[in-house]
XYZ file of C-alpha atoms in Angstrom:
530
model
C 0.329 -0.687 0.577
C 2.727 2.439 1.354
C 4.612 1.297 -1.344
C 1.978 1.836 -4.181
C 1.540 5.687 -2.485
C 4.937 6.556 -3.338
C 5.635 4.726 -7.324
C 1.902 6.909 -8.613
C 3.877 9.868 -7.300
C 1.172 11.189 -4.688
C 3.832 13.200 -1.963
C 5.355 15.137 -5.268
C 1.677 15.622 -6.053
C 0.527 17.251 -2.430
C 3.505 18.946 -2.240
C 3.731 21.122 -5.783
C -0.187 21.660 -4.971
C 1.062 22.908 -1.306
C 3.650 25.067 -2.979
C 0.481 26.799 -5.338
C -1.652 27.082 -2.593
C 1.293 28.789 -0.786
C 2.063 31.364 -3.199
C -1.931 32.580 -4.171
C -2.604 32.924 -0.643
C 0.289 35.039 0.031
C -0.731 37.153 -3.136
C -4.001 37.307 -1.926
C -2.750 38.421 1.853
C -0.894 40.929 -0.268
C -3.895 42.018 -2.204
C -5.836 42.494 0.698
C -3.581 44.203 3.017
C -3.193 46.622 0.126
C -7.039 47.046 -0.234
C -8.182 47.146 3.968
C -5.057 50.425 4.260
C -6.097 52.244 1.231
C -9.934 52.141 0.177
C -10.701 53.103 3.658
C -8.138 56.683 3.368
C -11.067 58.205 2.224
C -14.082 57.301 4.412
C -14.759 60.363 6.687
C -15.390 58.424 9.704
C -16.828 60.546 12.741
C -14.787 62.539 15.265
C -14.510 61.508 19.048
C -14.208 63.446 22.105
C -12.615 61.746 24.798
C -12.711 63.643 28.107
C -9.638 62.059 29.682
C -8.515 61.659 33.210
C -6.025 65.266 33.976
C -9.003 67.234 33.036
C -7.921 67.880 28.879
C -9.674 66.340 26.305
C -9.314 64.957 22.746
C -10.609 65.532 19.928
C -10.331 63.353 16.538
C -10.838 60.351 14.284
C -10.053 56.854 15.936
C -7.393 55.474 13.231
C -5.983 52.614 15.302
C -6.544 50.440 18.566
C -4.500 47.981 20.231
C -6.151 45.249 22.736
C -3.974 43.968 25.595
C -2.443 44.582 29.104
C -2.733 48.782 28.305
C -5.437 48.794 25.656
C -5.231 51.640 23.510
C -6.633 54.168 21.025
C -4.974 56.101 17.846
C -6.503 59.226 17.606
C -6.319 61.747 14.553
C -6.015 64.695 16.194
C -4.975 67.192 12.569
C -4.395 70.454 13.879
C 0.107 69.622 13.234
C 0.832 73.552 13.269
C -0.787 73.501 16.629
C 0.318 70.438 17.824
C 3.174 70.211 15.818
C 2.217 66.345 15.165
C -1.094 64.334 13.470
C -1.691 61.367 15.557
C -1.419 60.632 19.529
C -2.392 57.663 21.268
C -3.959 57.321 24.848
C -4.312 54.632 26.855
C -7.607 53.614 27.070
C -7.863 53.946 31.348
C -7.152 57.418 31.024
C -9.915 58.136 29.571
C -13.262 59.123 30.901
C -16.062 59.472 28.574
C -15.860 59.316 24.800
C -19.050 61.049 22.789
C -19.322 62.978 19.104
C -20.225 65.945 19.550
C -22.505 66.747 16.171
C -21.140 70.410 16.056
C -17.411 69.040 15.145
C -15.438 69.978 12.247
C -13.170 68.466 10.242
C -11.361 71.168 7.652
C -9.217 69.329 4.917
C -6.692 72.607 3.885
C -3.916 73.955 1.848
C -1.400 74.116 4.289
C -0.555 72.170 7.346
C -3.148 69.372 7.063
C -6.352 68.762 8.613
C -7.782 71.027 10.967
C -9.871 69.615 14.077
C -12.488 71.777 16.077
C -15.490 73.737 17.067
C -16.760 76.794 14.155
C -16.705 79.833 16.239
C -17.092 82.947 14.399
C -17.266 84.508 10.423
C -15.211 87.227 8.865
C -17.025 87.160 5.480
C -18.232 91.524 5.003
C -18.539 91.521 0.784
C -20.365 88.240 0.846
C -23.907 87.469 0.198
C -24.753 84.627 2.458
C -28.419 83.362 3.537
C -30.549 85.028 5.834
C -29.706 82.208 8.819
C -28.810 82.226 12.162
C -26.967 78.661 11.973
C -23.376 79.775 11.868
C -22.630 76.223 9.683
C -24.451 77.369 6.824
C -23.502 80.867 6.487
C -20.142 79.765 6.811
C -20.806 76.375 3.984
C -22.223 79.384 1.636
C -19.338 81.264 2.810
C -17.307 78.932 1.475
C -18.976 78.181 -1.942
C -18.213 82.018 -3.278
C -15.007 82.124 -1.862
C -13.640 78.779 -4.005
C -15.990 80.649 -7.173
C -13.800 83.448 -6.807
C -11.076 81.235 -6.919
C -11.932 80.107 -10.059
C -11.258 82.908 -11.191
C -7.246 83.058 -11.151
C -7.062 79.055 -12.571
C -7.996 81.278 -15.814
C -5.154 84.505 -14.929
C -2.782 81.714 -14.159
C -3.579 79.734 -17.618
C -2.981 83.098 -19.263
C 0.378 84.008 -17.703
C 1.819 80.130 -17.831
C 0.753 80.857 -22.117
C 3.090 84.069 -21.715
C 5.760 82.315 -19.774
C 6.162 79.457 -22.309
C 6.080 82.266 -25.576
C 8.280 84.532 -23.278
C 10.617 81.561 -22.604
C 10.436 80.397 -26.857
C 11.881 84.398 -27.833
C 14.174 83.738 -25.431
C 15.721 80.957 -26.856
C 15.751 81.964 -30.245
C 17.307 85.177 -29.000
C 20.330 82.762 -27.734
C 19.886 80.865 -30.994
C 20.629 83.885 -33.718
C 22.966 85.804 -30.947
C 25.173 82.139 -30.836
C 25.233 81.824 -34.609
C 26.153 85.530 -35.537
C 25.140 87.940 -33.436
C 26.113 90.787 -35.818
C 24.598 89.298 -38.167
C 20.998 88.992 -37.077
C 21.317 92.741 -34.772
C 18.235 94.019 -36.489
C 16.234 90.596 -35.415
C 17.465 89.837 -31.798
C 16.770 93.730 -31.039
C 13.004 93.450 -32.967
C 12.591 89.859 -31.269
C 13.838 91.599 -27.528
C 11.606 94.060 -27.733
C 8.657 91.496 -28.393
C 9.464 89.466 -25.444
C 9.334 92.702 -22.994
C 5.680 93.204 -24.095
C 5.433 89.839 -23.098
C 7.300 90.331 -20.087
C 5.068 93.210 -19.059
C 1.734 91.992 -19.838
C 3.094 88.800 -17.119
C 3.523 91.998 -14.452
C 0.847 93.181 -15.175
C -1.477 89.835 -15.046
C 0.822 88.655 -11.818
C -0.412 92.293 -10.086
C -3.836 91.550 -10.613
C -3.363 87.879 -9.084
C -1.795 88.933 -6.567
C -4.343 91.545 -5.831
C -7.266 89.671 -6.793
C -5.550 86.814 -4.245
C -4.698 88.769 -1.146
C -9.059 89.627 -1.549
C -9.130 85.758 -1.295
C -7.940 86.050 1.487
C -9.912 88.350 3.789
C -12.276 85.952 4.171
C -11.798 84.446 7.500
C -12.936 82.071 9.838
C -12.036 80.795 13.447
C -12.792 77.905 15.109
C -11.847 76.583 17.523
C -9.686 73.371 19.058
C -10.709 71.144 21.845
C -8.208 72.449 23.937
C -9.737 76.026 23.606
C -7.190 77.536 21.380
C -8.743 79.831 17.858
C -7.132 79.715 14.847
C -8.676 82.145 12.658
C -8.017 80.195 8.630
C -8.989 82.132 5.308
C -11.439 79.996 3.357
C -9.956 81.015 0.303
C -6.960 78.329 2.212
C -9.613 75.116 2.843
C -10.267 72.929 0.385
C -13.458 70.897 1.949
C -15.081 71.292 4.859
C -17.324 68.703 7.198
C -19.123 67.700 9.850
C -18.894 63.956 9.936
C -20.793 63.212 13.182
C -23.837 64.699 11.093
C -23.363 63.080 7.668
C -25.768 60.742 6.557
C -24.002 57.546 5.061
C -25.174 58.863 1.100
C -22.999 62.164 2.418
C -19.806 59.972 3.377
C -20.244 58.013 -0.152
C -20.610 61.048 -2.549
C -17.621 62.386 0.248
C -15.488 59.568 -1.128
C -16.285 58.980 -4.365
C -15.226 62.525 -4.713
C -11.532 61.638 -2.846
C -11.549 59.271 -5.315
C -12.400 61.787 -8.619
C -9.262 63.736 -6.589
C -6.664 61.254 -6.491
C -7.313 60.041 -10.155
C -6.866 63.374 -11.947
C -6.149 66.095 -9.832
C -2.470 67.471 -8.926
C -0.486 66.491 -5.184
C -0.593 68.888 -2.242
C 0.785 68.940 0.339
C 4.613 67.450 -0.158
C 2.815 64.511 -1.747
C 0.877 64.124 1.207
C -2.389 65.131 -0.427
C -3.992 65.725 -3.390
C -4.384 63.785 -6.676
C -2.256 61.395 -8.335
C -2.567 62.532 -11.738
C 0.863 63.110 -12.752
C 1.941 60.105 -11.366
C -0.100 58.093 -12.907
C 0.354 59.323 -16.201
C 3.821 59.320 -16.591
C 4.209 55.470 -15.036
C 1.668 55.066 -17.933
C 3.374 56.963 -20.861
C 6.493 55.118 -19.652
C 5.500 51.584 -19.723
C 4.222 51.971 -22.672
C 7.261 54.226 -24.434
C 9.435 51.524 -22.574
C 7.285 48.330 -24.478
C 7.390 50.588 -27.731
C 11.714 50.236 -27.766
C 11.440 46.593 -25.981
C 9.317 44.394 -28.067
C 10.686 45.060 -31.329
C 14.340 45.049 -30.398
C 13.861 41.859 -27.909
C 11.781 40.012 -31.007
C 14.308 40.886 -33.783
C 17.173 39.421 -30.810
C 15.028 36.641 -30.923
C 14.529 35.602 -34.452
C 18.172 36.273 -35.216
C 19.412 34.003 -32.345
C 16.764 31.050 -32.637
C 15.942 31.032 -36.869
C 19.420 32.825 -38.223
C 22.418 32.259 -36.175
C 24.530 29.282 -36.722
C 24.592 27.474 -33.351
C 28.092 27.473 -32.136
C 29.978 29.045 -29.102
C 29.924 32.516 -30.007
C 26.153 31.720 -30.184
C 25.620 30.434 -26.638
C 28.025 33.006 -25.195
C 25.245 35.523 -26.502
C 22.071 33.494 -24.908
C 24.177 32.918 -21.316
C 24.734 36.645 -21.569
C 21.543 37.193 -22.097
C 19.446 35.560 -19.227
C 22.628 36.743 -17.108
C 21.230 40.695 -18.154
C 17.995 39.632 -16.785
C 19.604 39.190 -13.161
C 21.783 42.119 -13.531
C 20.115 44.186 -10.488
C 18.412 47.178 -11.578
C 20.029 49.502 -10.289
C 23.203 48.793 -12.539
C 21.088 49.782 -15.737
C 19.892 53.215 -14.003
C 23.895 54.311 -13.529
C 24.800 52.673 -17.148
C 21.496 54.857 -18.392
C 23.125 57.852 -16.833
C 26.569 57.898 -18.123
C 25.521 56.364 -21.587
C 21.968 58.200 -22.627
C 21.684 60.974 -20.405
C 25.980 62.231 -20.022
C 27.082 60.746 -23.762
C 24.085 60.559 -26.266
C 22.085 63.552 -23.988
C 25.079 65.511 -24.161
C 26.105 65.363 -27.878
C 22.189 65.777 -28.731
C 22.648 68.827 -26.718
C 26.088 70.152 -28.572
C 24.968 68.853 -32.124
C 21.652 70.814 -31.967
C 21.246 72.940 -28.380
C 24.646 74.559 -28.262
C 23.472 77.930 -27.621
C 21.966 76.609 -24.297
C 24.364 75.227 -22.730
C 25.114 75.307 -19.689
C 21.577 73.875 -19.219
C 20.613 70.802 -20.867
C 18.173 70.128 -22.585
C 18.486 66.505 -23.716
C 21.871 65.823 -20.834
C 19.849 65.535 -18.098
C 17.492 63.052 -17.413
C 13.914 62.435 -19.083
C 11.258 60.180 -20.011
C 13.088 59.521 -23.456
C 15.773 57.969 -20.965
C 14.704 56.236 -18.385
C 12.146 54.189 -21.278
C 15.319 53.547 -22.124
C 16.777 52.211 -20.154
C 13.839 49.525 -18.532
C 13.425 48.585 -22.839
C 17.458 47.942 -21.513
C 15.640 46.171 -18.310
C 13.294 44.477 -19.968
C 14.456 43.470 -23.479
C 16.567 40.261 -22.087
C 13.102 39.140 -20.479
C 11.278 39.598 -24.186
C 14.352 38.147 -26.008
C 14.165 34.426 -23.569
C 10.413 34.636 -23.834
C 10.620 34.702 -27.645
C 13.714 32.792 -28.347
C 11.089 29.685 -26.108
C 8.807 30.983 -28.109
C 9.517 30.362 -31.504
C 12.101 27.114 -30.229
C 8.124 25.004 -28.987
C 7.580 24.904 -32.759
C 7.560 21.786 -34.362
C 10.584 21.289 -36.590
C 9.059 19.774 -38.735
C 6.261 22.703 -39.810
C 9.402 24.816 -40.569
C 10.225 21.932 -43.483
C 6.584 21.538 -44.662
C 6.608 24.723 -44.958
C 10.356 25.681 -47.337
C 9.491 22.427 -48.947
C 6.577 24.111 -50.652
C 8.016 26.532 -51.861
C 7.867 29.347 -49.221
C 11.093 31.190 -48.442
C 12.529 31.448 -44.958
C 11.048 35.095 -44.543
C 7.954 34.076 -45.386
C 7.666 31.164 -43.502
C 9.212 33.345 -40.573
C 6.599 35.901 -40.924
C 3.910 34.348 -41.658
C 4.094 30.800 -40.034
C 6.346 31.184 -36.934
C 5.947 34.331 -35.519
C 2.172 34.084 -35.545
C 2.770 30.607 -33.692
C 4.700 32.730 -31.647
C 2.652 35.417 -30.662
C 1.204 34.122 -27.608
C 4.860 33.209 -25.973
C 6.038 37.249 -27.273
C 3.470 39.028 -25.282
C 3.829 36.715 -22.384
C 7.468 38.501 -22.347
C 5.514 41.481 -22.805
C 3.605 41.303 -19.815
C 6.465 40.094 -17.982
C 8.614 43.371 -18.776
C 6.081 45.734 -18.343
C 4.774 44.349 -14.950
C 8.401 44.719 -13.905
C 8.962 48.302 -15.439
C 5.685 49.644 -14.488
C 7.412 48.955 -10.673
C 11.199 49.535 -10.929
C 12.218 52.744 -8.834
C 15.672 52.615 -8.572
C 16.972 53.127 -12.108
C 14.742 55.672 -12.566
C 15.878 57.882 -10.129
C 19.109 58.333 -12.194
C 17.792 58.913 -15.048
C 14.532 61.447 -15.360
C 12.149 60.910 -12.240
C 11.353 63.632 -10.577
C 9.390 64.672 -6.724
C 7.482 67.389 -8.316
C 6.528 67.636 -12.345
C 5.177 71.069 -13.069
C 4.172 69.952 -16.662
C 3.632 67.131 -18.703
C 5.907 65.202 -21.545
C 2.230 65.537 -23.278
C 0.860 69.163 -23.139
C -0.785 70.975 -26.309
C 2.391 72.910 -27.395
C 4.320 72.007 -30.089
C 5.694 69.378 -30.523
C 3.063 68.000 -28.168
C 5.468 65.182 -26.541
C 8.515 66.499 -25.106
C 10.559 63.606 -24.528
C 12.837 65.426 -22.618
C 11.441 66.410 -19.914
C 11.211 64.785 -16.324
C 8.444 63.224 -15.041
C 6.574 61.384 -11.492
C 6.207 58.277 -11.287
C 4.249 56.250 -8.908
C 6.453 53.721 -7.614
C 8.947 56.754 -6.412
C 5.904 58.241 -5.384
C 5.285 55.342 -3.127
C 9.611 55.577 -1.929
C 8.933 59.834 -1.585
C 5.521 59.473 0.417
C 6.831 56.419 2.471
C 10.086 56.997 3.074
C 11.230 60.887 2.694
C 8.854 62.458 4.655
C 8.769 63.984 7.872
C 5.923 62.984 8.876
C 5.700 59.318 8.340
C 2.465 58.095 10.245
C 0.167 61.050 8.415
C 1.592 59.886 5.090
C 0.807 55.721 5.886
C -2.421 56.119 4.691
C -0.828 57.450 0.827
C 1.728 54.456 0.363
C -1.393 51.944 0.403
C -3.462 54.550 -1.489
C -0.299 54.463 -3.970
C 0.791 51.018 -4.290
C -2.975 50.313 -4.723
C -3.093 52.528 -8.053
C -0.145 51.030 -9.154
C -1.209 47.478 -7.914
C -3.961 48.215 -10.424
C -2.373 50.006 -13.143
C -0.425 46.683 -13.511
C -3.847 43.931 -13.278
C -5.228 46.454 -16.126
C -2.239 46.512 -18.786
C -1.722 42.960 -18.306
C -4.948 41.989 -18.468
C -6.333 43.763 -21.446
C -2.638 42.406 -22.777
C -3.687 38.974 -22.531
C -6.762 39.058 -23.481
C -4.716 40.576 -26.548
C -3.008 37.405 -26.263
C -5.488 35.452 -26.561
C -6.992 37.143 -29.230
C -3.811 36.730 -31.067
C -3.921 33.188 -30.614
C -6.860 32.383 -32.065
C -6.861 34.239 -35.167
C -3.420 33.287 -36.034
C -3.273 28.962 -34.872
C -6.710 28.981 -37.150
C -5.434 30.983 -40.586
C -2.154 28.825 -40.218
C -3.636 25.551 -39.508
């Protein structure tokens, strides 16, 4: 009985099944941990007020509980500019009473994080307010009007950005003419300089107008009282959102939650990337992965075709295969150093010397950018594409090649019409793996183009529309920056999980799209070939 058990290979089946189960379980745990910590970040929890035995009080959202010999509660008290910290742990035994006051207010500010307290008074002369004695309703109406006024600033800021762009283009044109032959282009340079000065004057006029508008909006203020009795006067223009969570019904909280998710996906970051949206980082990550795939896929497939179909097997080819396999295991930071030395300081500096010499010593391509970052990651991932493509080509039976050649097809026709279509699923698998790895890499990007905050996107409405020399933001670097470089790590921790969840979602969506495409191509080419 025991011998039959071993001879049938039952233990191996159990071991392999257990290994698969453990792997799947760890993956599920990873996703669940990230989702639990990330999805609940934006939900507006109730604000609790704890009366302590020492006569003081504490007000904030209860964000964590610890059980054990000394049970503790963690309060998100906010008011960083008053307390110097966002969170505070309190022993449960020190809390005499715990209530949820209906008039407690949470403010999301442009600076210093959230404020938690109570509304005391308003200073809003000049605004049309509802005829009501309810101070909260008057505050909400005043804040909506100030937000509407602030929207006018955006039009001026956009106009200033356009003028600044035109002035910069003229400056570059003047520098180019002066660099070539200043004496020969003297008249043209003077005309361009005068035109640029007009633009700068218009810019200064708009800047003064914007400063005056902002100053006018800053005079509308509200005074709030924190739980310790300290008053804080806050300009309404500096408040992003305000709410009283203890009186909000579920649907209002759901609407607030969806609004925060929308902001996360389509708005720009604030407060050193710990608040606001992640659109620039999402855009940069997706664009870099697409650009990387554009470079790595054709090079990887061509290299694999040559190694498998054209190169004669010998010592050199075997060495090349070994080198390709070993390249897949080289630490990614090594690729970053190579990208910095070869692409940035080599190719980039050469391009600057040839085409942008008048701009030096300020580099154009001789500094990090999305082009160099994509090429560096393409080098990093191309061994994966080569190995997957070559293995896929090797799996095609030799008889199919011989049959095609016997029917009169050339080697190229056999390759393009028979072999590559049949190898497409394997090639797509290599591309999926390379995309997943590229999306999660951070170390090489820190050397060749990623930055903490990029004021402009690589693609915009200005010629040449796709600015490959621009630096960009990346979700992986955002996680590193917020999680390890933020001065307030505890406050930034939820954003780390949210960004991780977003990065996972992008990888899953991109991989799913590639898997669907692979399935469709497999059906199409398999049917057509046979």
